[in-house]
Short mmCIF file of C-alpha atoms in Angstrom, two decimals:
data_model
loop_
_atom_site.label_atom_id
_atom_site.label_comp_id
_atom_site.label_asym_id
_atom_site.label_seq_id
_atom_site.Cartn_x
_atom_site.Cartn_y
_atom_site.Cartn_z
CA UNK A 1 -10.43 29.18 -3.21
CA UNK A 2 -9.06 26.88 -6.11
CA UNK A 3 -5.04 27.91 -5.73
CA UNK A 4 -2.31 25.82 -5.08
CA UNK A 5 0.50 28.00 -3.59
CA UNK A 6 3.93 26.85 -4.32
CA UNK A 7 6.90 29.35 -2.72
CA UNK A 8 5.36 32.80 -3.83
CA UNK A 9 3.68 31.47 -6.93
CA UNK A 10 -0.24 30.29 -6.79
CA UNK A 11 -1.86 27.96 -9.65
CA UNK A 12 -5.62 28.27 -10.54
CA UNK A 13 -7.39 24.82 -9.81
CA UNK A 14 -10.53 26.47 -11.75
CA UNK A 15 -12.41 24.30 -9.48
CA UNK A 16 -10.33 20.82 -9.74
CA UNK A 17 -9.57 20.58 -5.72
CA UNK A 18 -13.97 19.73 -5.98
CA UNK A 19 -12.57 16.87 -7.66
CA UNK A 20 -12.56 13.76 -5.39
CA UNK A 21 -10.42 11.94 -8.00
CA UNK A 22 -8.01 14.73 -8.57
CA UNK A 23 -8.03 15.18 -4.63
CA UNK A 24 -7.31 11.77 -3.69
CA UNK A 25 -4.60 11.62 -6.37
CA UNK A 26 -3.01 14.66 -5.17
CA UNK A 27 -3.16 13.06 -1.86
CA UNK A 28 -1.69 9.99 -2.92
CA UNK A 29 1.65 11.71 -4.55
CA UNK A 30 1.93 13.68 -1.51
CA UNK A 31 1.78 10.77 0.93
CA UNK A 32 4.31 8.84 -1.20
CA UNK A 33 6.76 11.23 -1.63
CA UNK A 34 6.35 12.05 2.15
CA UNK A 35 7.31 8.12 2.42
CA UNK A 36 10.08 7.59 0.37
CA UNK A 37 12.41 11.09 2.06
CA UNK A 38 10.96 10.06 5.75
CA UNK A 39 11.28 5.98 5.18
CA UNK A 40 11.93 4.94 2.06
CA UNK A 41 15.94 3.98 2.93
CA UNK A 42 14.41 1.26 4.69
CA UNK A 43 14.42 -1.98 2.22
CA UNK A 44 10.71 -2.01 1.26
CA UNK A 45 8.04 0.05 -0.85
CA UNK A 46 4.71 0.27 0.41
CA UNK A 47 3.54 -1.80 -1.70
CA UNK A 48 5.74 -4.68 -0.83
CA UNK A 49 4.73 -3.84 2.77
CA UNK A 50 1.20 -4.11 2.32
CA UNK A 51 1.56 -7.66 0.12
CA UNK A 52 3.57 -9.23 2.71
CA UNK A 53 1.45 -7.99 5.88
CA UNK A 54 -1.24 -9.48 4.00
CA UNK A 55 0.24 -13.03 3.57
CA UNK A 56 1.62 -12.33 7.00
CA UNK A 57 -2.50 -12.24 8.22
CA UNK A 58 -3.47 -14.40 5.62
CA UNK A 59 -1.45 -17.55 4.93
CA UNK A 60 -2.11 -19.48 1.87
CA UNK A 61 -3.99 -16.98 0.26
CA UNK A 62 -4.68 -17.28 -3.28
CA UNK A 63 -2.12 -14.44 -5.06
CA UNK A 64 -5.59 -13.75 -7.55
CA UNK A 65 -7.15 -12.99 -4.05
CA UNK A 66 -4.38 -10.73 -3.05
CA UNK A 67 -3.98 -9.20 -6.74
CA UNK A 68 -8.15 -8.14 -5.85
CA UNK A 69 -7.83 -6.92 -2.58
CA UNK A 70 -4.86 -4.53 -2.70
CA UNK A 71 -6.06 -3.71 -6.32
CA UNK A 72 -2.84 -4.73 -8.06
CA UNK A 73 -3.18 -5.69 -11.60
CA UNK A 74 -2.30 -9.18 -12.46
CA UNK A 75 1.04 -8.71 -14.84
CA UNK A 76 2.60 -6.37 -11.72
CA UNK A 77 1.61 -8.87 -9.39
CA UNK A 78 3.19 -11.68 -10.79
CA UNK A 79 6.72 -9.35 -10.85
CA UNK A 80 6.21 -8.18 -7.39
CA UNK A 81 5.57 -11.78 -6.04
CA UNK A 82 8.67 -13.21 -8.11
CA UNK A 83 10.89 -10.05 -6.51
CA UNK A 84 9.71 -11.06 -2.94
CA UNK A 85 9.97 -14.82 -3.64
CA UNK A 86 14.12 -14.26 -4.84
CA UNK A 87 14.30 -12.52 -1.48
CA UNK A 88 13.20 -15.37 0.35
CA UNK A 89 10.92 -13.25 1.36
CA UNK A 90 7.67 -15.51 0.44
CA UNK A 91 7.40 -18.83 -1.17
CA UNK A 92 4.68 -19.82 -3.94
CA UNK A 93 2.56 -23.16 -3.68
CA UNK A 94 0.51 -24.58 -6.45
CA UNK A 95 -2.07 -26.60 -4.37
CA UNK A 96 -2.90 -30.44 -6.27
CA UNK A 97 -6.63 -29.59 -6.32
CA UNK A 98 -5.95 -26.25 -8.37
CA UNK A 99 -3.13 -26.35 -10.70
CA UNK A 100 -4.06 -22.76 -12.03
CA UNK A 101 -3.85 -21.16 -8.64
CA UNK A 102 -0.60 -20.04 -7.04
CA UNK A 103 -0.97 -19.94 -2.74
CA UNK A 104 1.55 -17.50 -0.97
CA UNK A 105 2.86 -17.81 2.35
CA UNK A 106 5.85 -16.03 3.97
CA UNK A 107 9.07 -17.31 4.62
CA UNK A 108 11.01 -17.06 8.22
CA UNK A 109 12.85 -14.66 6.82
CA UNK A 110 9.49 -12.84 5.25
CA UNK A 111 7.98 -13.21 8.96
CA UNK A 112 11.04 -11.60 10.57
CA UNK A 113 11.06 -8.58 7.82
CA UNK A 114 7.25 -7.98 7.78
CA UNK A 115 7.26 -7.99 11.84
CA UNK A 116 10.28 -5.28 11.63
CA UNK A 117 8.98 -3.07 8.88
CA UNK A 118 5.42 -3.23 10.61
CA UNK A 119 6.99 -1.47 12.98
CA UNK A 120 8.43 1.75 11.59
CA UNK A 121 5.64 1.97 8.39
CA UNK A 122 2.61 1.78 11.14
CA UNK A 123 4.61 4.53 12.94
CA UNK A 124 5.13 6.44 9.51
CA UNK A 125 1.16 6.01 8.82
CA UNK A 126 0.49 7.41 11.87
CA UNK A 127 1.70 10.84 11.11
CA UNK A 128 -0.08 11.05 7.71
CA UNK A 129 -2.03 13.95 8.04
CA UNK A 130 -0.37 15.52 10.89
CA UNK A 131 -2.26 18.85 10.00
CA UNK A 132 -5.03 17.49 11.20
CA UNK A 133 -7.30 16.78 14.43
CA UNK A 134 -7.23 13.02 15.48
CA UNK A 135 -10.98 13.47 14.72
CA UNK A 136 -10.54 14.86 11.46
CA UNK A 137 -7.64 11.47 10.86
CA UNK A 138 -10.24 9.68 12.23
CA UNK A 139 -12.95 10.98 9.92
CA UNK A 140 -11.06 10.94 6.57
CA UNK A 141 -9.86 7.34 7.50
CA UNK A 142 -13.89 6.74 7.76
CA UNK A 143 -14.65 8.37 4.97
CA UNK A 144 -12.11 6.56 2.79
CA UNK A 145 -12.85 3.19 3.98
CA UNK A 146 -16.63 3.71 2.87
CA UNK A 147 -15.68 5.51 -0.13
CA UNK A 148 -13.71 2.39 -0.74
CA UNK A 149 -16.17 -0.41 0.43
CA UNK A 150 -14.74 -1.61 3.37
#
């Protein structure tokens, strides 16, 4: 069935929910505005989460390496680096050998904020898709990790 049931009203899909693209985007928009009534009050978006649990595991890395990996374009990077870094949040090092490359590692302060928000946004994540079996989490998780390339 392609309907989308909102209250007593349905929407046609006309085949759209066969759409892995539309699916996952759908999925996406539900997820964040799950996060931002359930968490979002907290300090931190879940994308500045995910850059500083990455510099957190990662010191030094290269912020064209991070920009790749979490699949941030370059010009947002650069703002969400410079937002972090006047929070004292992360500090930016151009290394001698590469004056074109920028190296990020996290501040005490950074450390102390990642390690807190770790806490509540892994305990958010884990009720993402509450409706469904831990082998079904399990599964999609699998599925979107290949899907993905990981």
């Amino acid at each position: 069935m392609d309907m989308l049931v909102h209250g007593n009203e349905k929407v046609d899909l006309g085949g759209l929910n066969e759409a892995p693209g539309f699916m996952l985007r759908l999925a996406q928009l539900k997820v964040f505005e799950n996060f931002f009534s359930e968490v979002g009050g907290r300090g931190l978006k879940p994308g500045e989460f995910s850059v500083l649990w990455v510099i957190r595991n990662n010191p030094g890395i290269r912020q064209s390496i991070l920009g790749q990996s979490l699949m941030i374009k370059r010009a947002h990077m650069t703002k969400l680096i410079r937002a972090l870094e006047d929070r004292n949040l992360l500090s930016r090092n151009i290394p001698d050998e590469d004056r074109r490359a920028v190296e990020l590692t996290l501040t005490s302060m950074g450390k102390t904020e990642a390690e807190a928000a770790s806490e509540w946004f892994f305990a958010y994540e884990q009720g993402v898709g509450a409706a469904l079996s831990e082998a079904e989490r399990e599964q999609l998780l699998a599925l979107l990790r290949k899907f993905i390339g990981i």
